[in-house]
mmCIF file of C-alpha atoms in Angstrom:
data_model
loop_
_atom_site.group_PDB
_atom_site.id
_atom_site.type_symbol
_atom_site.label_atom_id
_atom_site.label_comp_id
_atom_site.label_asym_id
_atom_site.label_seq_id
_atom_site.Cartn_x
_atom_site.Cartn_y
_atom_site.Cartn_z
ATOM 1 C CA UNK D 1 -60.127 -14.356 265.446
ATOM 2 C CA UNK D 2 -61.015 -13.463 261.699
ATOM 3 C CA UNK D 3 -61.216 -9.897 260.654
ATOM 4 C CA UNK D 4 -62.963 -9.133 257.646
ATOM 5 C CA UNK D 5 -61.616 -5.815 255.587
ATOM 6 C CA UNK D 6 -64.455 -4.766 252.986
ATOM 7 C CA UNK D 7 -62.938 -3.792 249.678
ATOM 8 C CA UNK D 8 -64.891 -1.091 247.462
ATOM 9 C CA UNK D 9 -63.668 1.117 245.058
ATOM 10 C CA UNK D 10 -67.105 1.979 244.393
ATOM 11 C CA UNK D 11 -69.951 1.825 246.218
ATOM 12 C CA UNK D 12 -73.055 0.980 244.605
ATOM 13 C CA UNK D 13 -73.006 -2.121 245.461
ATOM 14 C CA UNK D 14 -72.801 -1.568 249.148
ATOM 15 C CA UNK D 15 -76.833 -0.437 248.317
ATOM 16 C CA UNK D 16 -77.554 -4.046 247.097
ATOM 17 C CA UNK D 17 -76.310 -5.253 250.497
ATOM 18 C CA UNK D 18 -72.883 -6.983 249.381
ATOM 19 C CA UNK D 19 -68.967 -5.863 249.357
ATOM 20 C CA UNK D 20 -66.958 -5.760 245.956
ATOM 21 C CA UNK D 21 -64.582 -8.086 247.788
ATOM 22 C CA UNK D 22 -63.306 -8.697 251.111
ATOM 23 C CA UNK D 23 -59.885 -9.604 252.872
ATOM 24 C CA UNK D 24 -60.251 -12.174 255.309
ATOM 25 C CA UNK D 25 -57.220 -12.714 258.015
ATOM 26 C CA UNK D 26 -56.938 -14.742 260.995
ATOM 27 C CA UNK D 27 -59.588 -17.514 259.787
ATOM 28 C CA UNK D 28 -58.789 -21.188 260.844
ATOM 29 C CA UNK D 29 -61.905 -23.376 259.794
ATOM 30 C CA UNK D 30 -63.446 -22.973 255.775
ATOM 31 C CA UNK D 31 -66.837 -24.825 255.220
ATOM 32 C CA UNK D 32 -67.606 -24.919 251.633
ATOM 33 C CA UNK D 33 -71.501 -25.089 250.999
ATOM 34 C CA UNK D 34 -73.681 -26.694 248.338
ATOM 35 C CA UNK D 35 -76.279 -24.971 246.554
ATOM 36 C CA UNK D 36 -79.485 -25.119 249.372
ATOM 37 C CA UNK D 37 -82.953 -24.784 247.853
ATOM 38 C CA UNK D 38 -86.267 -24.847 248.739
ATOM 39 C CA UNK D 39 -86.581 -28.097 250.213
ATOM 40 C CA UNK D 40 -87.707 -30.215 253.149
ATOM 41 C CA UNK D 41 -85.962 -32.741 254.955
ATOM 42 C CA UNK D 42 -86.398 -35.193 253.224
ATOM 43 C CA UNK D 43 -84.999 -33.150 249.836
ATOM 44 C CA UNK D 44 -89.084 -32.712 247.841
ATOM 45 C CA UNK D 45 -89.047 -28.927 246.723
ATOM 46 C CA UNK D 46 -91.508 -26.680 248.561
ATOM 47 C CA UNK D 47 -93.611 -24.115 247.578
ATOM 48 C CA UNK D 48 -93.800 -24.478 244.305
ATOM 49 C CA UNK D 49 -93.673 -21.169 241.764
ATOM 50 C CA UNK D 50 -93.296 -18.873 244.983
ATOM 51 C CA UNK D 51 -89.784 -17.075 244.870
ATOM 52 C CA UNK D 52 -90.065 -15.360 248.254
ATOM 53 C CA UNK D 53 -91.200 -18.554 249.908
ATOM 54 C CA UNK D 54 -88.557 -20.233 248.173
ATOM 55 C CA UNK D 55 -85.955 -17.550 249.012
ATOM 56 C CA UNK D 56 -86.676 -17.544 252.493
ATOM 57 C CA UNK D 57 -86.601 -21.416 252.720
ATOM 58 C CA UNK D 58 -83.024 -21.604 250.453
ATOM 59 C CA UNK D 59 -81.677 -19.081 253.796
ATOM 60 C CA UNK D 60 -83.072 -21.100 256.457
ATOM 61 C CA UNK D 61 -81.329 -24.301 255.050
ATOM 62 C CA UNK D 62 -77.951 -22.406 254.352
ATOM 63 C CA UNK D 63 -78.208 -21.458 257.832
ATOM 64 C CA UNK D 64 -79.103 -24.980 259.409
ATOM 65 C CA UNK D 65 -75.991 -26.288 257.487
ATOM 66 C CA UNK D 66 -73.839 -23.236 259.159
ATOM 67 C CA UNK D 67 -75.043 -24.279 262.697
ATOM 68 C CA UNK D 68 -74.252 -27.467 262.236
ATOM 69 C CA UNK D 69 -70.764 -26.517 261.416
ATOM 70 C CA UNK D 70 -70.911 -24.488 264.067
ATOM 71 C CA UNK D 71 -71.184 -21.422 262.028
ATOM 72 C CA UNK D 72 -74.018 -18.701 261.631
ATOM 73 C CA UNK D 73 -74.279 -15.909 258.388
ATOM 74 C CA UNK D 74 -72.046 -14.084 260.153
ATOM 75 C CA UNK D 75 -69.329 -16.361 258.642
ATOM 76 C CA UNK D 76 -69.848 -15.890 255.405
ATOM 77 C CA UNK D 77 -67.402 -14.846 253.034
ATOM 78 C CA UNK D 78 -68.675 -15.476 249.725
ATOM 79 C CA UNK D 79 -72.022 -16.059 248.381
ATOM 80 C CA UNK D 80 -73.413 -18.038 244.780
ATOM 81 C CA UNK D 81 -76.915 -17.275 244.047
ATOM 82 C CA UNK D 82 -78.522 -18.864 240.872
ATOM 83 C CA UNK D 83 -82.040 -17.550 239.993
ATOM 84 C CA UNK D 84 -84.842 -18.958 237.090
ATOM 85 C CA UNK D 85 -85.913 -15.032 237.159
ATOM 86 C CA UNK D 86 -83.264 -12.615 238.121
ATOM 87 C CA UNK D 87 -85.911 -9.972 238.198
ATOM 88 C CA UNK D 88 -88.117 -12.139 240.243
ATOM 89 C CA UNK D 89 -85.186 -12.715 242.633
ATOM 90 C CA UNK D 90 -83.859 -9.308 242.434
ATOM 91 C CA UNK D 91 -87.530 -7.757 243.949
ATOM 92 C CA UNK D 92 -87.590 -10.450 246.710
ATOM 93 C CA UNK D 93 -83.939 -9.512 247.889
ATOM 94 C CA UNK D 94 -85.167 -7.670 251.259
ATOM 95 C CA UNK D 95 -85.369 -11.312 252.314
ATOM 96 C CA UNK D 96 -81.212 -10.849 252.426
ATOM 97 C CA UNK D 97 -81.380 -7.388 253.904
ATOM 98 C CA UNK D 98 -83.295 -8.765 256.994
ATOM 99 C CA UNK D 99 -80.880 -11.500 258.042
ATOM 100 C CA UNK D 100 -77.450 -10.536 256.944
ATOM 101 C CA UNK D 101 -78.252 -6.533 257.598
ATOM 102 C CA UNK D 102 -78.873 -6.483 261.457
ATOM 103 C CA UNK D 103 -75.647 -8.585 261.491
ATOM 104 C CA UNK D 104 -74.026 -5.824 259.258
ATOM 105 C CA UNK D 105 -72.257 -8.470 257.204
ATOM 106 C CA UNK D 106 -72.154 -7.785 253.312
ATOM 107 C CA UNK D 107 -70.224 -10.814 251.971
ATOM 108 C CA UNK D 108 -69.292 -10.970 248.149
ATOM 109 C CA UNK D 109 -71.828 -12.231 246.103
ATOM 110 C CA UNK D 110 -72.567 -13.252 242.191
ATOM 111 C CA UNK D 111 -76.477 -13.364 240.958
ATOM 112 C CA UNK D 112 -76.788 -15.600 237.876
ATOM 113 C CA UNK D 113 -79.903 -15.849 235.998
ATOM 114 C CA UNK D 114 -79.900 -19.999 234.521
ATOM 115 C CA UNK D 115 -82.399 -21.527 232.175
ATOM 116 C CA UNK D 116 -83.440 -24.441 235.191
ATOM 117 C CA UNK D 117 -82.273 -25.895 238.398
ATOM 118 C CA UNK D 118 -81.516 -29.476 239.661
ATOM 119 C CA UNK D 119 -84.911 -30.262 240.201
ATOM 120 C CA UNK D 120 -87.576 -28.363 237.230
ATOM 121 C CA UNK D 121 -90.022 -26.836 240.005
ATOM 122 C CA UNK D 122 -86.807 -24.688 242.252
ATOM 123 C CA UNK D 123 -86.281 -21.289 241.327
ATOM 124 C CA UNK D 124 -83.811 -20.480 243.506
ATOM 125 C CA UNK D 125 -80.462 -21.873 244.549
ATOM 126 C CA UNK D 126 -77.826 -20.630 247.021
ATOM 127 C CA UNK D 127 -73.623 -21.414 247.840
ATOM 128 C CA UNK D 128 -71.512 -19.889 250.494
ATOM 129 C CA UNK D 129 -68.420 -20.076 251.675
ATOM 130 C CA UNK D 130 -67.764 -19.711 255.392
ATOM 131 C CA UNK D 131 -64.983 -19.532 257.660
ATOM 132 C CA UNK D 132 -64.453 -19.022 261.374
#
């Protein structure tokens, strides 16, 4: 079974809904994720110049990769985002709050604010690490 230990000598960023760091014992399985956007099955980008609906898109995919390893948020450990518009991102982040807070998992997580994505018309990009 893996135990998570939050690690915060300060905790402001407990208010942003993520841990400083995190030691993680007992874990078996890793699953290493690639950046999930806002796209459709078939990879074309979705709603186009919406960061919310691209936000909440991004999280759905991250999570259909997780089931399919088996996994849900819940095994997160660590968590990349990459944002066009931090700001933008930053006033959309409730979208976070309402999966991984009824869960009351705060995994470690970096916001970076880049000049473009993969494909021009994403806004948002997301990585995790997992393990079970």
């Amino acid at each position: 079974m893996m135990n998570r230990t939050p690690v915060n000598p300060w905790n402001w960023s407990l208010n942003l809904g993520y841990n400083q760091g995190e030691i993680i014992e007992g874990s078996t399985r890793h699953l290493i994720v690639s950046g999930q956007t806002s796209v459709d099955t078939e990879g074309a980008p979705q709603h186009v110049g919406d960061m919310r609906a691209q936000i909440d898109l991004s999280l759905n995919n991250l999570e259909a990769v997780l089931k399919s390893a088996g996994m849900d948020l819940g095994n997160i450990i660590r968590l990349g985002v990459f944002a066009t518009d931090v700001d933008e991102a930053l006033k959309n982040f409730d979208l976070f709050g309402m999966r991984f807070g009824p869960i009351q998992c705060s995994p470690p997580m970096t916001l970076l604010g880049v000049t473009r994505l993969a494909i021009p018309d994403l806004l948002f990009e997301i990585e995790a690490t997992a393990a079970a």
